[in-house]
Short mmCIF file of C-alpha atoms in Angstrom, two decimals:
data_model
loop_
_atom_site.label_atom_id
_atom_site.label_comp_id
_atom_site.label_asym_id
_atom_site.label_seq_id
_atom_site.Cartn_x
_atom_site.Cartn_y
_atom_site.Cartn_z
CA MET A 1 -0.01 0.07 -0.04
CA ALA A 2 1.17 3.33 -0.81
CA THR A 3 2.20 5.79 1.87
CA GLU A 4 -0.71 8.58 2.57
CA ASP A 5 2.10 11.19 3.07
CA ALA A 6 3.90 11.86 -0.15
CA ASP A 7 6.29 14.15 1.92
CA ALA A 8 7.60 11.02 3.79
CA ILE A 9 9.13 9.88 0.47
CA ALA A 10 12.54 11.47 0.64
CA PRO A 11 13.82 12.83 -2.84
CA GLY A 12 16.86 10.77 -2.33
CA THR A 13 14.52 7.56 -2.47
CA CYS A 14 13.78 7.97 -6.05
CA PRO A 15 15.97 5.46 -7.95
CA THR A 16 18.24 7.21 -10.73
CA ALA A 17 19.51 5.99 -14.25
CA ASN A 18 23.09 7.09 -14.60
CA GLY A 19 22.25 10.16 -12.45
CA MET A 20 18.51 10.86 -14.07
CA PRO A 21 15.64 10.62 -11.29
CA MET A 22 13.41 7.90 -12.73
CA LEU A 23 10.38 9.87 -12.00
CA GLY A 24 10.07 13.24 -13.35
CA LEU A 25 7.32 15.98 -13.85
CA GLY A 26 6.10 16.52 -17.60
CA THR A 27 4.88 19.95 -18.42
CA TRP A 28 3.65 19.50 -21.91
CA GLU A 29 0.37 21.36 -22.48
CA ASN A 30 0.86 23.20 -19.15
CA ASP A 31 0.75 26.42 -20.89
CA ASP A 32 -0.86 28.70 -18.39
CA ALA A 33 2.45 30.50 -16.83
CA GLU A 34 1.12 30.84 -13.38
CA GLN A 35 -0.09 27.42 -13.03
CA CYS A 36 3.01 25.84 -14.60
CA ALA A 37 5.42 27.70 -12.24
CA GLU A 38 3.25 26.53 -9.24
CA SER A 39 3.23 22.90 -10.71
CA VAL A 40 6.93 22.86 -10.85
CA GLN A 41 7.40 24.43 -7.72
CA THR A 42 5.00 21.94 -5.93
CA ALA A 43 6.66 18.84 -7.44
CA LEU A 44 10.14 20.04 -6.38
CA GLU A 45 9.00 20.69 -2.89
CA THR A 46 7.17 17.12 -2.85
CA GLY A 47 10.54 15.69 -3.70
CA TYR A 48 10.74 15.29 -7.53
CA ARG A 49 14.22 16.22 -9.04
CA HIS A 50 13.56 15.81 -12.68
CA ILE A 51 11.69 18.33 -14.76
CA ASP A 52 10.79 18.05 -18.31
CA THR A 53 9.75 20.67 -20.69
CA ALA A 54 10.49 21.88 -24.58
CA GLN A 55 10.76 24.73 -26.86
CA ALA A 56 7.66 23.71 -28.28
CA TYR A 57 5.68 23.74 -24.97
CA ARG A 58 6.02 27.74 -24.56
CA ASN A 59 6.54 27.41 -21.01
CA GLU A 60 10.26 27.43 -20.54
CA ASP A 61 9.96 30.66 -18.75
CA ALA A 62 7.36 29.55 -16.36
CA VAL A 63 9.29 26.28 -15.68
CA GLY A 64 12.36 28.31 -14.87
CA ASP A 65 10.17 30.51 -12.38
CA GLY A 66 8.89 27.46 -10.75
CA ILE A 67 12.48 26.12 -10.16
CA ALA A 68 13.61 29.33 -8.82
CA ALA A 69 10.72 29.71 -6.40
CA ALA A 70 11.34 26.07 -5.16
CA ASP A 71 13.30 25.64 -1.87
CA VAL A 72 15.67 23.41 -3.89
CA ASP A 73 19.02 24.19 -5.15
CA ARG A 74 19.39 24.39 -8.99
CA GLU A 75 22.37 21.60 -8.76
CA GLU A 76 19.68 19.08 -7.34
CA VAL A 77 17.50 19.27 -10.27
CA PHE A 78 17.67 17.26 -13.43
CA LEU A 79 16.26 19.88 -15.97
CA ALA A 80 15.57 18.64 -19.51
CA THR A 81 14.44 20.64 -22.69
CA LYS A 82 13.97 19.72 -26.30
CA VAL A 83 15.09 21.53 -29.69
CA TRP A 84 12.03 21.83 -32.11
CA ILE A 85 12.17 20.48 -35.51
CA SER A 86 12.25 23.90 -37.35
CA LYS A 87 15.42 24.67 -35.14
CA LEU A 88 17.63 21.59 -35.83
CA GLY A 89 19.82 23.35 -38.47
CA ARG A 90 23.36 23.95 -36.94
CA ASP A 91 23.18 27.43 -36.10
CA ASP A 92 19.65 27.38 -35.24
CA VAL A 93 20.24 24.84 -32.65
CA LEU A 94 23.19 26.94 -31.03
CA GLU A 95 21.08 29.94 -30.88
CA SER A 96 17.95 28.30 -29.62
CA ALA A 97 19.80 26.19 -27.28
CA ARG A 98 20.90 29.68 -25.54
CA ASP A 99 17.35 31.12 -25.91
CA SER A 100 16.00 28.02 -23.85
CA LEU A 101 18.84 28.65 -21.22
CA ASP A 102 17.90 32.37 -20.96
CA ARG A 103 14.43 31.49 -20.75
CA LEU A 104 14.91 29.04 -17.95
CA GLY A 105 17.14 31.31 -16.03
CA VAL A 106 19.84 28.55 -15.91
CA ASP A 107 23.38 28.26 -17.13
CA TYR A 108 22.94 24.79 -18.25
CA VAL A 109 20.59 22.06 -18.84
CA ASP A 110 21.20 18.49 -17.65
CA LEU A 111 19.71 16.98 -20.93
CA LEU A 112 19.12 18.59 -24.32
CA TYR A 113 16.96 16.46 -26.89
CA VAL A 114 16.33 16.55 -30.47
CA HIS A 115 12.41 16.75 -30.36
CA TRP A 116 11.57 14.62 -33.49
CA PRO A 117 13.90 13.32 -36.17
CA SER A 118 11.92 15.50 -38.51
CA GLY A 119 11.80 19.00 -40.27
CA GLU A 120 15.07 20.44 -40.38
CA TYR A 121 16.88 17.27 -38.50
CA ASP A 122 20.24 16.37 -40.29
CA PRO A 123 22.09 13.53 -38.18
CA GLU A 124 25.42 15.08 -38.93
CA GLU A 125 24.53 18.93 -38.80
CA THR A 126 22.16 18.82 -35.91
CA LEU A 127 24.10 16.26 -33.47
CA SER A 128 27.38 18.06 -34.02
CA ALA A 129 25.63 21.37 -32.82
CA LEU A 130 24.48 19.38 -29.76
CA SER A 131 27.84 18.10 -29.33
CA GLU A 132 29.43 21.56 -29.47
CA LEU A 133 26.97 22.57 -26.76
CA HIS A 134 27.99 19.67 -24.63
CA GLU A 135 31.68 20.53 -24.97
CA GLU A 136 31.02 24.05 -24.16
CA GLY A 137 29.11 23.11 -20.90
CA LEU A 138 25.86 24.42 -21.71
CA ILE A 139 24.36 20.90 -21.68
CA GLU A 140 25.36 18.14 -19.65
CA ASN A 141 23.97 15.26 -22.17
CA VAL A 142 22.67 14.63 -25.17
CA GLY A 143 19.34 13.25 -25.98
CA VAL A 144 17.03 12.21 -28.78
CA SER A 145 13.36 11.79 -28.79
CA ASN A 146 10.82 9.95 -30.83
CA PHE A 147 13.83 7.90 -32.47
CA LEU A 148 13.30 4.46 -33.97
CA PRO A 149 16.14 2.00 -33.68
CA GLU A 150 17.11 3.04 -37.14
CA ASN A 151 17.28 6.66 -36.48
CA LEU A 152 19.13 5.80 -33.16
CA GLU A 153 21.74 3.78 -35.23
CA VAL A 154 22.62 6.81 -37.25
CA ALA A 155 22.75 9.33 -34.49
CA VAL A 156 25.02 6.90 -32.47
CA ASP A 157 27.48 6.77 -35.33
CA VAL A 158 27.57 10.30 -35.83
CA CYS A 159 27.23 12.13 -32.59
CA ASP A 160 30.68 12.80 -30.69
CA ALA A 161 28.98 12.79 -27.39
CA PRO A 162 27.21 10.12 -26.11
CA ILE A 163 23.56 9.75 -26.77
CA PHE A 164 22.05 9.61 -23.33
CA ALA A 165 18.56 9.14 -23.49
CA ASN A 166 15.67 8.39 -26.10
CA GLN A 167 12.43 9.83 -24.99
CA VAL A 168 9.31 8.19 -26.46
CA GLU A 169 5.62 7.63 -25.91
CA LEU A 170 5.63 4.71 -23.47
CA HIS A 171 2.82 3.05 -21.45
CA PRO A 172 1.27 -0.55 -20.99
CA MET A 173 -0.60 -0.26 -24.22
CA LEU A 174 2.35 0.98 -25.96
CA PRO A 175 5.42 -0.93 -24.16
CA GLN A 176 7.91 -0.24 -27.15
CA GLU A 177 9.79 -3.36 -26.85
CA GLU A 178 11.97 -3.11 -29.95
CA ILE A 179 12.96 0.51 -29.19
CA ARG A 180 13.70 -0.58 -25.49
CA GLU A 181 15.98 -3.23 -26.95
CA ALA A 182 17.76 -1.29 -29.23
CA CYS A 183 18.27 1.60 -26.51
CA ASP A 184 19.80 -1.24 -24.26
CA ASN A 185 22.16 -2.40 -27.22
CA TYR A 186 23.41 1.38 -27.34
CA ASP A 187 23.35 2.11 -23.62
CA ILE A 188 20.85 4.91 -24.00
CA ASP A 189 18.37 5.37 -21.23
CA VAL A 190 14.75 5.28 -22.20
CA VAL A 191 12.43 8.08 -20.91
CA GLY A 192 8.61 7.48 -21.33
CA TYR A 193 6.25 10.16 -22.02
CA SER A 194 2.62 10.02 -21.67
CA PRO A 195 3.07 7.05 -19.33
CA LEU A 196 -0.78 6.94 -18.21
CA ALA A 197 -1.65 7.11 -22.03
CA ARG A 198 -3.69 10.39 -21.31
CA GLY A 199 -5.86 8.49 -18.93
CA GLN A 200 -6.51 5.38 -20.87
CA VAL A 201 -4.58 3.34 -18.31
CA PHE A 202 -7.60 4.15 -15.73
CA ASN A 203 -9.85 1.91 -17.93
CA GLN A 204 -7.64 -1.33 -18.33
CA PRO A 205 -9.26 -4.14 -16.40
CA GLU A 206 -5.87 -5.62 -15.86
CA ILE A 207 -4.45 -2.61 -14.53
CA GLN A 208 -7.36 -2.03 -12.19
CA ALA A 209 -6.96 -5.45 -10.65
CA VAL A 210 -3.47 -4.85 -9.95
CA ALA A 211 -4.24 -1.55 -8.39
CA GLU A 212 -7.01 -3.21 -6.15
CA LYS A 213 -4.50 -5.71 -5.22
CA HIS A 214 -2.14 -3.23 -3.85
CA ASP A 215 -4.55 -0.69 -2.75
CA VAL A 216 -3.24 2.12 -4.84
CA THR A 217 -4.19 3.97 -8.01
CA GLU A 218 -3.99 2.83 -11.61
CA ALA A 219 -1.55 5.60 -12.23
CA GLN A 220 0.68 4.53 -9.69
CA VAL A 221 0.61 0.78 -11.05
CA SER A 222 1.27 2.03 -14.33
CA LEU A 223 4.45 4.27 -13.29
CA ALA A 224 5.75 1.25 -10.93
CA TRP A 225 5.24 -1.13 -14.18
CA ALA A 226 7.27 1.22 -16.32
CA ARG A 227 10.17 1.59 -13.52
CA GLU A 228 10.10 -2.36 -13.40
CA LYS A 229 11.25 -2.08 -17.08
CA GLY A 230 14.15 0.25 -16.34
CA VAL A 231 12.08 3.19 -17.76
CA THR A 232 12.29 6.61 -16.53
CA THR A 233 8.84 8.48 -16.49
CA ILE A 234 7.74 11.79 -16.72
CA PRO A 235 4.00 12.06 -16.26
CA LYS A 236 2.23 15.25 -16.89
CA ALA A 237 0.27 16.52 -13.72
CA THR A 238 -0.82 20.00 -12.77
CA GLY A 239 -2.56 19.78 -9.51
CA ALA A 240 -0.92 18.93 -6.23
CA GLU A 241 -2.92 15.89 -5.58
CA HIS A 242 -1.91 14.38 -9.07
CA ILE A 243 1.60 15.40 -8.61
CA ARG A 244 1.88 13.78 -5.26
CA ASP A 245 -0.24 10.63 -6.31
CA ASN A 246 2.33 10.06 -9.04
CA TRP A 247 5.28 10.56 -6.46
CA GLU A 248 3.93 8.09 -4.25
CA SER A 249 4.08 5.60 -7.01
CA LEU A 250 7.88 5.19 -5.77
CA THR A 251 6.67 3.06 -2.88
CA VAL A 252 4.82 0.48 -4.97
CA GLU A 253 6.42 -2.81 -5.47
CA LEU A 254 4.84 -5.06 -8.16
CA ASP A 255 5.60 -8.91 -8.15
CA ARG A 256 6.17 -11.02 -11.11
CA GLU A 257 2.30 -11.94 -11.46
CA ASP A 258 1.61 -8.03 -11.57
CA ILE A 259 3.85 -7.40 -14.56
CA ASN A 260 2.73 -10.73 -16.31
CA LYS A 261 -0.58 -9.41 -16.11
CA ILE A 262 0.12 -6.02 -17.17
CA ASP A 263 2.28 -7.35 -20.16
CA ALA A 264 -0.58 -9.35 -21.34
CA ILE A 265 -2.93 -6.43 -22.22
CA ASP A 266 -3.44 -6.70 -25.82
CA GLU A 267 -4.82 -3.56 -26.53
CA THR A 268 -2.53 -1.22 -28.44
CA SER A 269 -2.85 2.73 -28.26
CA ARG A 270 -0.74 5.32 -29.58
CA GLU A 271 -1.59 8.92 -28.23
CA VAL A 272 1.01 10.99 -29.91
CA ASP A 273 1.11 10.64 -33.82
CA PRO A 274 1.60 13.71 -35.76
CA ASP A 275 2.12 13.28 -39.69
CA PHE A 276 5.87 14.15 -39.34
CA ALA A 277 6.61 11.24 -37.00
CA PRO A 278 9.22 8.98 -38.39
CA TRP A 279 6.91 5.83 -38.25
CA ASN A 280 4.52 7.70 -40.61
#
């Protein structure tokens, strides 16, 4: 059973993957500046130490305000953002990354992703710019997002800096086995966005059964399932109740029977599917 007091779960209890906390706060569609800043502050003061944003979310300023307002040192926060597909030419990467730092109010980010291998993305040009930012110390790690195994193969080959993570949609109805296997082969961490499938996990009988067994929520079960797969998750949450509910997932321990039950879900659902995605 999950603890009733999220504050009792110390920040240091969150498992990490190569220094990246495996539970973070996603901020996609959190575009109300005041609410976004408050969400980030609440998350950090609850115990989160991983915040994810992107240029395309148009909330980097608010995320920075939330980090500044929280009673948490910047050095303790693993902060990630992403370069949009229209800014992936070399000069645009270098300029837009600095603009992101300015909006966030920080000297560096812990992880900078290529948001999609689309638009102006050119593996050699884009990744050489990210490597340059890495050498300058403006980004701690280079990441990619929505990359298929074939995209990863090229990126690993041409990027001077190590590819740290691949962020993809991942949840019980889209477990991404092929991508996880490829990332494992390349020693790349997997970060799962939309880990609650935009609420679809609440309607799955298998997840409901596991949640009832452990007296926890379906969201907590889904996040614990991903963690058992070695996947870092960044569920979006705006209200304090949901932020704390997700944090409490760290207390949930699933057994093999639970994992097998969830793995047996035969429904497939992809929630994020733009025309420019590499699989389309």
